[in-house]
Amino acid sequence: MTSQPLYNIPRGSILQLDGRELTVSVREESGYAVECKETGECFTLSLERVETAIRNRDCEIIKPADVEKRMALLEHTDGLEFVEQLSDKDQRIVQARLALVIAQDELRAEGVKLTQRSMNKGGTHRRLLLTRAEEIAPGHNFLGTRRGGKLASGFDVPQGRTLANYRDVYYRFEQNPVVLADRDRMKGRREPRLCEWQERFIDYVLNRWLDLRQPKLASVFKLATKVFHRSAREMAQEINFPSITTVRTRANPRAQTC
């Protein structure tokens, strides 16, 4: 007797499981035929394996319609999905732009007739918008207030057309703040320059991940941060390990050549 799945996982869905992205090719009697996006490996996952992972929240399902939306997002952002993948400087820019988007939403909800012209410098709603943004995210100095007799540095708020575009693109990509980053910054961002010991750490993680055929890169990464040796001089150069996002980026071409 064929067992019935508890979850509806259509063909073309992506399973994010064990640190890998697995595309569902077909539903079989014994489970799901999948293909690993990183390695091209094809295999079958049992129903029990998938459903247990879903119940334990160890598996995320991206349905085909959402896969298309995700691909559109990645194309727009040059491969970025999360704000955390941006530099600290660019994250702060995104935070400021998000505050301006939220301020527009709140004012519209209150009945304010915002237009591109009214949000321009000198426009009738410009100061109202900046004041609301300052209330939402203090510290960006949207109003350019003076401190100690000097003009304090603040966020350079663009004209109304750009402000309206921030809001449009934010909702076009389902309120993912990462799309508020400058696209030219995205294309040039990649990972920051790493010092020698950080490069060695990445090699250390990937070599063990591949040698042990360990599917959970996150587990290998976490263990490596505890056992990887650094000299005092190396720690003085840079105390932080490379992020797991950086390691995953390096893992993709490495996996394809193995």
C-alpha positions as semicolon CSV with decimal commas, in nm:
position;residue;x (nm);y (nm);z (nm)
1;M;0,000;0,000;0,000
2;T;0,140;0,339;-0,100
3;S;0,182;0,574;0,192
4;Q;0,024;0,916;0,157
5;P;0,240;1,222;0,222
6;L;0,137;1,455;0,503
7;Y;0,259;1,761;0,315
8;N;0,190;1,875;-0,038
9;I;0,529;1,931;-0,202
10;P;0,478;2,003;-0,574
11;R;0,731;1,921;-0,841
12;G;0,978;2,204;-0,883
13;S;0,976;2,293;-0,514
14;I;1,306;2,352;-0,336
15;L;1,378;2,179;-0,006
16;Q;1,631;2,361;0,210
17;L;1,763;2,065;0,407
18;D;2,096;1,984;0,572
19;G;2,249;2,305;0,445
20;R;2,167;2,220;0,084
21;E;1,904;2,326;-0,167
22;L;1,731;2,024;-0,321
23;T;1,497;2,062;-0,618
24;V;1,208;1,813;-0,621
25;S;1,197;1,635;-0,959
26;V;0,912;1,393;-0,896
27;R;0,709;1,234;-0,618
28;E;0,781;0,860;-0,605
29;E;0,623;0,582;-0,400
30;S;0,921;0,573;-0,167
31;G;0,964;0,947;-0,136
32;Y;1,088;1,242;-0,339
33;A;1,341;1,234;-0,620
34;V;1,558;1,543;-0,574
35;E;1,859;1,712;-0,731
36;C;2,118;1,904;-0,532
37;K;2,164;2,249;-0,684
38;E;2,526;2,273;-0,570
39;T;2,659;1,936;-0,683
40;G;2,406;1,815;-0,942
41;E;2,371;1,489;-0,744
42;C;2,035;1,313;-0,786
43;F;1,889;1,085;-0,520
44;T;1,566;0,997;-0,339
45;L;1,461;1,123;0,003
46;S;1,218;0,902;0,192
47;L;0,881;1,041;0,299
48;E;0,971;0,981;0,661
49;R;1,299;1,173;0,628
50;V;1,134;1,476;0,472
51;E;0,828;1,484;0,696
52;T;1,032;1,441;1,013
53;A;1,257;1,727;0,907
54;I;0,955;1,948;0,835
55;R;0,796;1,872;1,172
56;N;1,126;1,947;1,345
57;R;1,157;2,268;1,146
58;D;1,482;2,145;0,993
59;C;1,345;2,169;0,640
60;E;1,201;2,471;0,461
61;I;0,989;2,427;0,149
62;I;0,997;2,685;-0,128
63;K;0,700;2,624;-0,360
64;P;0,741;2,666;-0,740
65;A;0,565;3,003;-0,745
66;D;0,792;3,123;-0,468
67;V;1,094;2,980;-0,650
68;E;1,019;3,213;-0,942
69;K;0,986;3,508;-0,706
70;R;1,312;3,415;-0,538
71;M;1,491;3,392;-0,871
72;A;1,360;3,737;-0,963
73;L;1,486;3,870;-0,630
74;L;1,832;3,715;-0,676
75;E;1,854;3,857;-1,027
76;H;1,758;4,202;-0,902
77;T;2,004;4,195;-0,611
78;D;2,290;4,012;-0,785
79;G;2,250;3,708;-0,561
80;L;2,161;3,867;-0,228
81;E;1,867;3,747;-0,019
82;F;1,924;3,898;0,324
83;V;2,027;4,238;0,458
84;E;2,287;4,062;0,673
85;Q;2,484;3,982;0,356
86;L;2,555;4,352;0,308
87;S;2,837;4,545;0,471
88;D;2,760;4,732;0,795
89;K;2,767;5,061;0,604
90;D;2,520;4,938;0,343
91;Q;2,296;4,785;0,609
92;R;2,268;5,126;0,769
93;I;2,170;5,281;0,435
94;V;1,900;5,016;0,394
95;Q;1,771;5,087;0,746
96;A;1,736;5,456;0,665
97;R;1,555;5,390;0,339
98;L;1,324;5,143;0,509
99;A;1,234;5,408;0,766
100;L;1,143;5,642;0,479
101;V;0,923;5,372;0,323
102;I;0,746;5,304;0,651
103;A;0,699;5,678;0,705
104;Q;0,529;5,702;0,365
105;D;0,299;5,412;0,454
106;E;0,201;5,562;0,789
107;L;0,129;5,904;0,646
108;R;-0,077;5,758;0,362
109;A;-0,274;5,553;0,615
110;E;-0,348;5,876;0,801
111;G;-0,488;6,032;0,485
112;V;-0,190;6,242;0,376
113;K;-0,189;6,273;-0,007
114;L;0,179;6,209;-0,072
115;T;0,305;6,271;-0,424
116;Q;0,651;6,271;-0,574
117;R;0,635;6,650;-0,596
118;S;0,517;6,695;-0,237
119;M;0,809;6,479;-0,115
120;N;1,066;6,681;-0,315
121;K;1,297;6,922;-0,138
122;G;1,080;7,220;-0,057
123;G;0,764;7,013;-0,113
124;T;0,459;7,052;0,107
125;H;0,504;6,713;0,277
126;R;0,883;6,690;0,281
127;R;0,938;6,791;0,643
128;L;0,639;6,591;0,762
129;L;0,787;6,281;0,598
130;L;1,137;6,338;0,738
131;T;1,001;6,407;1,086
132;R;0,808;6,079;1,080
133;A;1,114;5,889;0,954
134;E;1,320;6,042;1,237
135;E;1,061;5,918;1,488
136;I;1,076;5,568;1,339
137;A;1,455;5,544;1,319
138;P;1,632;5,801;1,537
139;G;2,000;5,839;1,471
140;H;1,995;5,885;1,093
141;N;1,938;6,260;1,135
142;F;1,697;6,288;0,844
143;L;1,627;6,651;0,935
144;G;1,992;6,757;0,929
145;T;1,970;6,917;1,271
146;R;2,256;7,120;1,412
147;R;2,460;7,005;1,708
148;G;2,692;7,238;1,893
149;G;2,647;7,505;1,629
150;K;2,754;7,273;1,349
151;L;2,545;7,086;1,095
152;A;2,554;6,722;1,201
153;S;2,603;6,463;0,932
154;G;2,282;6,286;0,842
155;F;2,124;6,066;0,580
156;D;2,111;6,235;0,240
157;V;1,741;6,204;0,157
158;P;1,677;6,200;-0,220
159;Q;1,399;6,366;-0,417
160;G;1,038;6,246;-0,419
161;R;1,070;6,029;-0,731
162;T;1,343;5,820;-0,570
163;L;1,152;5,801;-0,241
164;A;0,846;5,670;-0,424
165;N;1,065;5,419;-0,606
166;Y;1,200;5,287;-0,274
167;R;0,843;5,207;-0,173
168;D;0,751;5,053;-0,509
169;V;1,049;4,817;-0,524
170;Y;1,007;4,724;-0,157
171;Y;0,653;4,598;-0,220
172;R;0,733;4,451;-0,562
173;F;0,970;4,210;-0,390
174;E;0,737;4,131;-0,101
175;Q;0,885;4,366;0,157
176;N;1,238;4,228;0,156
177;P;1,454;4,524;0,272
178;V;1,761;4,398;0,085
179;V;1,620;4,544;-0,239
180;L;1,663;4,892;-0,091
181;A;2,041;4,865;-0,120
182;D;2,215;5,039;-0,408
183;R;2,238;4,795;-0,696
184;D;2,583;4,917;-0,794
185;R;2,694;4,843;-0,439
186;M;2,549;4,494;-0,468
187;K;2,742;4,421;-0,785
188;G;3,064;4,536;-0,630
189;R;3,005;4,405;-0,282
190;R;3,103;4,037;-0,277
191;E;3,295;3,956;0,036
192;P;3,541;4,204;0,190
193;R;3,912;4,133;0,157
194;L;4,006;3,859;0,399
195;C;4,335;3,824;0,582
196;E;4,553;3,516;0,540
197;W;4,429;3,325;0,844
198;Q;4,064;3,381;0,741
199;E;4,140;3,231;0,399
200;R;4,300;2,933;0,573
201;F;3,991;2,896;0,790
202;I;3,764;2,880;0,483
203;D;3,987;2,609;0,330
204;Y;3,987;2,426;0,663
205;V;3,604;2,419;0,678
206;L;3,550;2,324;0,313
207;N;3,816;2,050;0,313
208;R;3,654;1,881;0,611
209;W;3,304;1,929;0,475
210;L;3,398;1,763;0,146
211;D;3,629;1,494;0,288
212;L;3,371;1,380;0,541
213;R;3,085;1,424;0,291
214;Q;2,908;1,599;0,576
215;P;2,584;1,753;0,441
216;K;2,549;2,001;0,726
217;L;2,800;2,270;0,641
218;A;2,669;2,472;0,936
219;S;2,773;2,195;1,177
220;V;3,123;2,174;1,030
221;F;3,151;2,553;1,043
222;K;3,043;2,571;1,407
223;L;3,293;2,302;1,513
224;A;3,572;2,467;1,313
225;T;3,531;2,795;1,501
226;K;3,609;2,606;1,821
227;V;3,910;2,403;1,706
228;F;4,076;2,617;1,436
229;H;4,408;2,750;1,568
230;R;4,497;3,117;1,542
231;S;4,809;3,284;1,676
232;A;4,789;3,596;1,892
233;R;4,923;3,799;1,598
234;E;4,647;3,666;1,372
235;M;4,380;3,747;1,628
236;A;4,521;4,098;1,651
237;Q;4,482;4,136;1,275
238;E;4,115;4,038;1,277
239;I;3,931;3,870;1,562
240;N;3,622;3,761;1,368
241;F;3,585;3,443;1,166
242;P;3,452;3,476;0,810
243;S;3,074;3,446;0,804
244;I;2,908;3,119;0,705
245;T;2,759;3,312;0,411
246;T;3,112;3,376;0,284
247;V;3,198;3,009;0,330
248;R;2,883;2,900;0,144
249;T;2,974;3,130;-0,145
250;R;3,315;2,964;-0,170
251;A;3,154;2,620;-0,134
252;N;2,954;2,642;-0,457
253;P;3,241;2,639;-0,710
254;R;3,439;2,400;-0,487
255;A;3,153;2,148;-0,484
256;Q;3,110;2,169;-0,862
257;T;3,471;2,066;-0,924
258;C;3,459;1,764;-0,693
